[in-house]
Coordinates of C-alpha atoms in Angstrom, one line a residue:
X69 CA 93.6 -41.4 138.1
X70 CA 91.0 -41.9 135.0
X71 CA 90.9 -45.2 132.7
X72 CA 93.7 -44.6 130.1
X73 CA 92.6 -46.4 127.2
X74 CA 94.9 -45.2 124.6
X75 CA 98.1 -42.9 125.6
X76 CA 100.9 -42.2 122.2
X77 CA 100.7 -42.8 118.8
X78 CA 97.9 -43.5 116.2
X79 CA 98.7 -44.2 112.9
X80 CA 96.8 -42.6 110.6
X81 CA 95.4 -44.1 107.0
X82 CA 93.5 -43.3 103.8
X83 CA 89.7 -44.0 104.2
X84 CA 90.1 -45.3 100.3
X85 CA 93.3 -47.5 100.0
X86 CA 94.4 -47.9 103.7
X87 CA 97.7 -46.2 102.8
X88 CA 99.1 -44.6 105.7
X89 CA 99.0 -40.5 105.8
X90 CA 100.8 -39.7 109.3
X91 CA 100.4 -41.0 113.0
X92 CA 98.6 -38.8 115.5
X93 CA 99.3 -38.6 119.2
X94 CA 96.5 -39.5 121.2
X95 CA 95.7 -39.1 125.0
X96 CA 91.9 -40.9 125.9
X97 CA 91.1 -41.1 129.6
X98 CA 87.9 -41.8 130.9
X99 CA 87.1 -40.9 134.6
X100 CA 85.5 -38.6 136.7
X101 CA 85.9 -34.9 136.6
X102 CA 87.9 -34.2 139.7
X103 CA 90.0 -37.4 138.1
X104 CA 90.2 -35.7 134.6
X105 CA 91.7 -32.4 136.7
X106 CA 94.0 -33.9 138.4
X107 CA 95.5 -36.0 134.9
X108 CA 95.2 -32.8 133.4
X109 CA 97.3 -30.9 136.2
X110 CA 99.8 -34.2 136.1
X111 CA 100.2 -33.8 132.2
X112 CA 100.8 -29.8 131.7
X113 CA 96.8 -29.6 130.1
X114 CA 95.5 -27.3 132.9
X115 CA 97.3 -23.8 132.2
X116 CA 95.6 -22.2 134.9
X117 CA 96.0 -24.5 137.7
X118 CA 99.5 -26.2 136.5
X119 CA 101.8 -25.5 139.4
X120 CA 101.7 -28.4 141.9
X121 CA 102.7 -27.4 145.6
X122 CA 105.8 -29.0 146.5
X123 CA 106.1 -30.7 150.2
X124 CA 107.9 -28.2 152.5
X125 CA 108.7 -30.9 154.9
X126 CA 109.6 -34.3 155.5
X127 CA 106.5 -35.5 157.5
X128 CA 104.1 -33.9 154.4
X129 CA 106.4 -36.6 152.4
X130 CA 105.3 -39.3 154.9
X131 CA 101.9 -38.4 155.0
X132 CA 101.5 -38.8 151.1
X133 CA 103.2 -42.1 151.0
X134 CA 100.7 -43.4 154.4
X135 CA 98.1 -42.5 152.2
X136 CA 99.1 -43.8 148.9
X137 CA 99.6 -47.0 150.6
X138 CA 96.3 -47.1 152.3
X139 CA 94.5 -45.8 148.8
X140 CA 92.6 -48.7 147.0
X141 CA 94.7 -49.6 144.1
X142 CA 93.0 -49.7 140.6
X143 CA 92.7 -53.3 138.8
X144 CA 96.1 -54.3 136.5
X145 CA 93.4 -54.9 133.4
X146 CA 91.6 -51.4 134.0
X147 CA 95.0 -49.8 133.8
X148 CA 96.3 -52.4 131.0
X149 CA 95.3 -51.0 127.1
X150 CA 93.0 -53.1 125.8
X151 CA 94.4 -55.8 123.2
X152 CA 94.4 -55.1 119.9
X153 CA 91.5 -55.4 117.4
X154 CA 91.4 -58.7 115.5
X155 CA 92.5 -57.8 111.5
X156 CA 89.7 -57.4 109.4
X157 CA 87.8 -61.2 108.4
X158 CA 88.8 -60.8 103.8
X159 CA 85.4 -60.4 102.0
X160 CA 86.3 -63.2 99.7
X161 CA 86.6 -67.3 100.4
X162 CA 90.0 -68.6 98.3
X163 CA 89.8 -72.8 97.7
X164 CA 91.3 -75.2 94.9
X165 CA 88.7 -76.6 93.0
X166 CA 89.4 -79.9 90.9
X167 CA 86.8 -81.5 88.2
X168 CA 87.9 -84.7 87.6
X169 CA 85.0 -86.9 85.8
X170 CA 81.3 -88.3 85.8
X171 CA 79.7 -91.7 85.6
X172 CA 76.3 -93.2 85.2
X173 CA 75.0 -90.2 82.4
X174 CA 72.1 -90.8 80.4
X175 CA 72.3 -90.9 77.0
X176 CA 70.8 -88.4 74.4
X177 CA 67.1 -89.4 74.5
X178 CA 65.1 -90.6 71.4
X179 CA 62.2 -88.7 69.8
X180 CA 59.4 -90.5 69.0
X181 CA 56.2 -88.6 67.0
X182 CA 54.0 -86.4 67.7
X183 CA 52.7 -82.9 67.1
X184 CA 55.6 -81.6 67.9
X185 CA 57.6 -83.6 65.9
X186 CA 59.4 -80.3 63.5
X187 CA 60.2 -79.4 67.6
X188 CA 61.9 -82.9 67.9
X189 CA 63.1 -82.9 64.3
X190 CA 65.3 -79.9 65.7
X191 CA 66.8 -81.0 69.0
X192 CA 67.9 -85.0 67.4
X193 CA 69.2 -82.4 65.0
X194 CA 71.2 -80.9 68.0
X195 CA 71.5 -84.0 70.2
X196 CA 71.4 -87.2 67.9
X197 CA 69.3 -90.0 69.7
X198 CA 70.9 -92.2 71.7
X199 CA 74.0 -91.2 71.1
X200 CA 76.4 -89.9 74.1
X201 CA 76.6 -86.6 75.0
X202 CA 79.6 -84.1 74.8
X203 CA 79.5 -82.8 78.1
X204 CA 81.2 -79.7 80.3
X205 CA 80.8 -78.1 84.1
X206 CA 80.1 -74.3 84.4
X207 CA 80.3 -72.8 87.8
X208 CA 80.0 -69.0 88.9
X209 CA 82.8 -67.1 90.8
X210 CA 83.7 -63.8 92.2
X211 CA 87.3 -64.7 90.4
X212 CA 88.9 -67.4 88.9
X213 CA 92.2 -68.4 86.7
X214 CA 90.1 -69.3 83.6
X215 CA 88.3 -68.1 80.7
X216 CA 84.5 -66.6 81.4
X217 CA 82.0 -67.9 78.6
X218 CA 78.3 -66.4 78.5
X219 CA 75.7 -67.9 79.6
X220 CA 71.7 -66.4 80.6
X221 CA 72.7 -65.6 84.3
X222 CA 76.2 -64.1 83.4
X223 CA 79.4 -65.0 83.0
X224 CA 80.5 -68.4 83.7
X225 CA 83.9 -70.7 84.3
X226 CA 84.0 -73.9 82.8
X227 CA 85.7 -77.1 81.6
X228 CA 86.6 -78.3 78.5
X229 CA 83.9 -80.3 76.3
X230 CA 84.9 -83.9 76.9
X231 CA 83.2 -85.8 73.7
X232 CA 80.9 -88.4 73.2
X233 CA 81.1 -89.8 76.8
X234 CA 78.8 -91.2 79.4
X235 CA 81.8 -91.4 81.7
X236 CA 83.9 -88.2 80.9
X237 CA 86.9 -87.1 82.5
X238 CA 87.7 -83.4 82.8
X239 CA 90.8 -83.9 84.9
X240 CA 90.3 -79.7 85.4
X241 CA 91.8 -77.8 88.0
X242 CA 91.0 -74.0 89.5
X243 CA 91.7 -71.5 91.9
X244 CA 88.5 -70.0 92.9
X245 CA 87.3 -66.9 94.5
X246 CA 83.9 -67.1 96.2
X247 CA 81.9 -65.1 98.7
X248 CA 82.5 -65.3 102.2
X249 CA 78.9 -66.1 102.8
X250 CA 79.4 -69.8 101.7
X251 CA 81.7 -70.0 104.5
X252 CA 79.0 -69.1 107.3
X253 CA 75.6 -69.5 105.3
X254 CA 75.1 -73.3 105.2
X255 CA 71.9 -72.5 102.8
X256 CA 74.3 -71.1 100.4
X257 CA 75.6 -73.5 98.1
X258 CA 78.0 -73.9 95.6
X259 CA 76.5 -75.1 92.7
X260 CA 78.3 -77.0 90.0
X261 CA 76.2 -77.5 86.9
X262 CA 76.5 -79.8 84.0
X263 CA 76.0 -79.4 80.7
X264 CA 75.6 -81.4 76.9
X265 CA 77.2 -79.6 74.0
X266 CA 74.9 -79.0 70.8
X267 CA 77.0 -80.5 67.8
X268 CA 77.2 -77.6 65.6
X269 CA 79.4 -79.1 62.9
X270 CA 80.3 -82.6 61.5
X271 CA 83.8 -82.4 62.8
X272 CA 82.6 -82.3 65.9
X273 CA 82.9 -80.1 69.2
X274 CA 83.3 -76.1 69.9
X275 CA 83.7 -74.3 72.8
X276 CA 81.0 -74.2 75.7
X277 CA 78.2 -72.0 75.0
X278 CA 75.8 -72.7 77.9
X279 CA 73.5 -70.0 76.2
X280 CA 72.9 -72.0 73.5
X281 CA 73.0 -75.9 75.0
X282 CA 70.9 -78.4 77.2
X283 CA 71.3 -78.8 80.7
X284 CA 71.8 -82.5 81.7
X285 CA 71.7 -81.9 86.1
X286 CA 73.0 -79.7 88.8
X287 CA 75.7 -80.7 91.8
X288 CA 75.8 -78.6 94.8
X289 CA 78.9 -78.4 97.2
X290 CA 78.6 -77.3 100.9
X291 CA 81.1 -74.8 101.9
X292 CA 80.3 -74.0 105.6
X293 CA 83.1 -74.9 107.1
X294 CA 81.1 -76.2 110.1
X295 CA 80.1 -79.4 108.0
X296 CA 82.7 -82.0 108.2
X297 CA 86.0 -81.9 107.3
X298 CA 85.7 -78.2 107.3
X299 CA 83.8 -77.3 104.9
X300 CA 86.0 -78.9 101.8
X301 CA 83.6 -81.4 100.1
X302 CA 85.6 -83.9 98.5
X303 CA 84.6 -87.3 96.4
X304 CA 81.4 -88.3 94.4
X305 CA 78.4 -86.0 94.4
X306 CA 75.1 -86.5 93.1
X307 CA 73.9 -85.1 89.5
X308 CA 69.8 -83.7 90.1
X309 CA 67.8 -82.8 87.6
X310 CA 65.0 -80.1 87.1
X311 CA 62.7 -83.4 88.1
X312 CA 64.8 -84.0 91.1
X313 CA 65.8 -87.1 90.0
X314 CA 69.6 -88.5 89.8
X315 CA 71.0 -88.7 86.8
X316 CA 74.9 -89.0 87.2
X317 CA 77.5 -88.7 89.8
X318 CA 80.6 -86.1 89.6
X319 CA 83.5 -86.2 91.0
X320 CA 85.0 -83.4 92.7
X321 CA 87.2 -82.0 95.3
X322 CA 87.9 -78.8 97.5
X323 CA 91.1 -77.9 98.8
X324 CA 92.2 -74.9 100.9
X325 CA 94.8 -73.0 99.7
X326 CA 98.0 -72.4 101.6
X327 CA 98.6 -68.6 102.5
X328 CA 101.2 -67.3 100.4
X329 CA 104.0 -65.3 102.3
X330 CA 102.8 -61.8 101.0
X331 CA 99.3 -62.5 102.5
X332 CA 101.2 -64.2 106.5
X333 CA 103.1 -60.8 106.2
X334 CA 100.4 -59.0 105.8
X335 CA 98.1 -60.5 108.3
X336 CA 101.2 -60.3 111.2
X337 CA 101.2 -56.6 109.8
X338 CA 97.6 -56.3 110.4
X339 CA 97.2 -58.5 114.0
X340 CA 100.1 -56.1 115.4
X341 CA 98.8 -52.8 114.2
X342 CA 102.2 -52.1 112.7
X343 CA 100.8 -50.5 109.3
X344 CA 102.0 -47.1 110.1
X345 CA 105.7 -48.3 110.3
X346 CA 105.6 -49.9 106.7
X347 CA 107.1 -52.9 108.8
X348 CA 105.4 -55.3 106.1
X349 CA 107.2 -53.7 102.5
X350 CA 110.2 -54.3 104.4
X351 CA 109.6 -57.9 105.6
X352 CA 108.9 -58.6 102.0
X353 CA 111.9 -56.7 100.7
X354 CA 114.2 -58.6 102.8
X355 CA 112.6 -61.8 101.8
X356 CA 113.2 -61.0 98.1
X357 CA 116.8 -60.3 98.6
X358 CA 117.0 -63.8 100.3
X359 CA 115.1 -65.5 97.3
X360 CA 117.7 -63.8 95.1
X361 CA 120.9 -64.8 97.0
X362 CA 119.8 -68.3 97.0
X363 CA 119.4 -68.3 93.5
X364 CA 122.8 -66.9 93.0
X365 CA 124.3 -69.4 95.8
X366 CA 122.7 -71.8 93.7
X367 CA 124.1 -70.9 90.5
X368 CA 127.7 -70.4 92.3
X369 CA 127.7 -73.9 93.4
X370 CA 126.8 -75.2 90.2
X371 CA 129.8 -73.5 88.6
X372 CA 132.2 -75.1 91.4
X373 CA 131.4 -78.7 91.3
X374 CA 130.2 -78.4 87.0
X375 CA 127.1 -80.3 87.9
X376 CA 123.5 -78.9 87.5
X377 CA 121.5 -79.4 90.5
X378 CA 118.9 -81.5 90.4
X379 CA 116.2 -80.3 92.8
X380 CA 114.3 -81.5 95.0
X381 CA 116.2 -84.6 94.4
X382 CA 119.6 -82.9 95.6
X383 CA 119.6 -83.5 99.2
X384 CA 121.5 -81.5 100.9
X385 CA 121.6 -83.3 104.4
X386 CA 123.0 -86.6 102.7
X387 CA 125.8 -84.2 100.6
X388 CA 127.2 -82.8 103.7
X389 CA 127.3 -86.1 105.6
X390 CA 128.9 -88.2 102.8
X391 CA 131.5 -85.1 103.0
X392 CA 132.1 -85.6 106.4
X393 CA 133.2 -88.9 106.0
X394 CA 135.8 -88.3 103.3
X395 CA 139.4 -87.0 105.0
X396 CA 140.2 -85.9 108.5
X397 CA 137.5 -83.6 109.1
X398 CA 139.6 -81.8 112.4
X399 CA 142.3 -80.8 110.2
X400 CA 140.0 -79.5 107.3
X401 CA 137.9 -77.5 109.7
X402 CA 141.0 -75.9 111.6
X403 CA 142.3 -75.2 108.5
X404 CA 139.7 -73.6 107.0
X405 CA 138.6 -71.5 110.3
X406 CA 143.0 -70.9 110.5
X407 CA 142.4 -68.5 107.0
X408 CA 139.7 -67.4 107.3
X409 CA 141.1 -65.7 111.1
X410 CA 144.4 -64.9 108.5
X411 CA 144.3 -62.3 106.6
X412 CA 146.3 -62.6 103.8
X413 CA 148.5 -60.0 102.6
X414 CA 148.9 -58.3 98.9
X415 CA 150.9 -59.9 97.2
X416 CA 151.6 -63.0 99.2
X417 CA 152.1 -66.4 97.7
X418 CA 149.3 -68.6 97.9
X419 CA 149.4 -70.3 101.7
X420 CA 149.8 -74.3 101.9
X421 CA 146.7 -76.0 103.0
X422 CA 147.0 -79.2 105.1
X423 CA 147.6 -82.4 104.1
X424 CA 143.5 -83.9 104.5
X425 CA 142.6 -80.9 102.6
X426 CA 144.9 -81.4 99.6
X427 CA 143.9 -84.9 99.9
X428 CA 140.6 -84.2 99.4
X429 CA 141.1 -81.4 96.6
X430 CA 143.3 -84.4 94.7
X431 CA 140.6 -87.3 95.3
X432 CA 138.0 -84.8 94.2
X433 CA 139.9 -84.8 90.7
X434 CA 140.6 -80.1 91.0
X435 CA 143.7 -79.0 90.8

């Protein structure tokens, strides 16, 4: 027989949204062409030359089986379907970003005169001497959970202006969406750049507007995640300027971000090829359901014992063994498991309950 690479059902999906359209039954055998005939004769395909003698005797029986047994057999992996494909690597890098602060920054420098002193006049107008500077961060994204401010290559994220500071402290957090380049490029950088507010007003700071202030120093953060620790810089980094030279330090960190269950469902749905049977939608429906009936499980013991629940303090493992030491816990349980077995009929009188179970009830303070 031929190489049977694929042999039933392929599902079939939308070359635009990867929504499924059908499944298609596929046969693919690769093999000579006396090996293609006889598959085709085995399977129905040949009309012409579909009927298969039948042995007349017993000794053609035993001549077919001497020479199956003698017949090289094929190897188990080139009879085996090959595994399936990896899922497709996502386009886009997902990490935690945190600013937290700066130290060492220069202050605003002072003007002395020159020619160019209505030039100067302008920028101590802008950045008064010595004084310290109102600084932010701006970074560029594919996506982020923050507001976009304008800036002269694009749109940019960034921090609040922290004011009059040569040691500010952001304290900002982000969920970023970068490139999957940075992951495998190590000359691709992630670049954090600093900036000193203009003071517009006498009262003091706006919003940033990198368009219109100075630039102090760049930071750059390597994301290849064969650098160490995987590619998640974390702690001090160094502030350059145009000149090269250091002018600060900044402090920030990179975290991964843990896969939410929507995204493990959909990769298990992906590794196993199982997007044709919608096996994912209803992974995630069942999972809702559970979310719900905890929340109403919750809710129903809160209305039992009259307490609110505080969680996570509320530990459940040290409830249920400070219960199990309250009462005789043979007789409770055979009582309980006693009516639930029972069933009860209409219009019964309520049934006794043992003695460690009214106990309990009574020390409990319920009637």
């Amino acid at each position: 027989l031929p190489v049977i690479s694929i042999d039933g059902w392929a599902p079939i999906v939308s070359a635009e949204n990867q929504t499924p359209l059908g499944e298609l039954k596929v046969l693919l055998a690769v093999g000579s062409e006396s090996q293609i005939a006889q598959l085709k004769q085995q399977r129905g395909f040949d009309y012409d030359n579909n009927q298969v003698p039948a042995p007349s005797r017993t000794t053609d029986l035993l001549d077919m089986l001497q020479n199956a047994i003698a017949a090289p057999t094929a190897s188990i992996s080139a009879q085996m379907m090959p595994p399936p494909p990896a899922p497709p690597t996502p386009s886009t890098f997902s990490f935690q970003l945190r600013i937290v602060g700066a130290a060492g920054l220069p202050l605003n420098p002072g003007y002395g005169k020159s020619n160019k002193q209505v030039k100067r006049q302008s920028a101590a107008k802008r950045f008064p001497p010595n004084d310290p500077p109102n600084t932010y961060v701006t970074f560029q994204a594919m996506n982020c959970n923050s507001q976009t401010y304008k800036s002269h290559e694009g749109l940019v994220y960034a921090t609040p202006v922290f004011p009059r500071s040569t040691k500010p402290q952001w304290l900002s957090k982000f969920r970023v969406d970068v490139s999957r380049d940075y992951r495998s490029n190590p000359q691709k950088l992630f670049i954090l750049k600093l900036w000193k507010k203009a003071v517009v007003t006498q009262s003091g700071i706006t919003e940033p507007s990198p368009h219109e202030d100075a630039i102090i120093g760049f930071a750059a953060l390597n994301l290849n995640q064969k650098q160490a620790g995987g590619g998640f810089p974390s702690g001090w980094h160094n502030i350059v300027d145009f000149n090269g030279r250091v002018t600060g330090g900044i402090e920030a960190h990179v975290e991964p971000i843990s896969p939410s269950v929507d995204t493990v469902i959909d990769q298990f749905e992906k590794s196993m090829e199982l997007g044709h049977l919608q096996l994912g939608q209803a992974i995630k429906r069942k999972y809702t359901e559970l979310e719900e009936i905890s929340q109403r499980l919750r809710s129903r013991l809160v209305d039992v014992t009259g307490e609110r629940l505080k969680f996570p303090e509320f530990d459940v493992e040290s409830a249920l063994d400070s219960w199990q030491q309250e009462g005789d816990d043979d007789d409770l349980a055979a009582d309980f498991e006693r009516s639930l077995r029972t069933p009860t009929p209409p219009g019964s009188p309520t049934p006794s309950t043992s003695t460690a179970a009214q106990n309990l009830r009574n020390s409990n303070g319920q009637e």
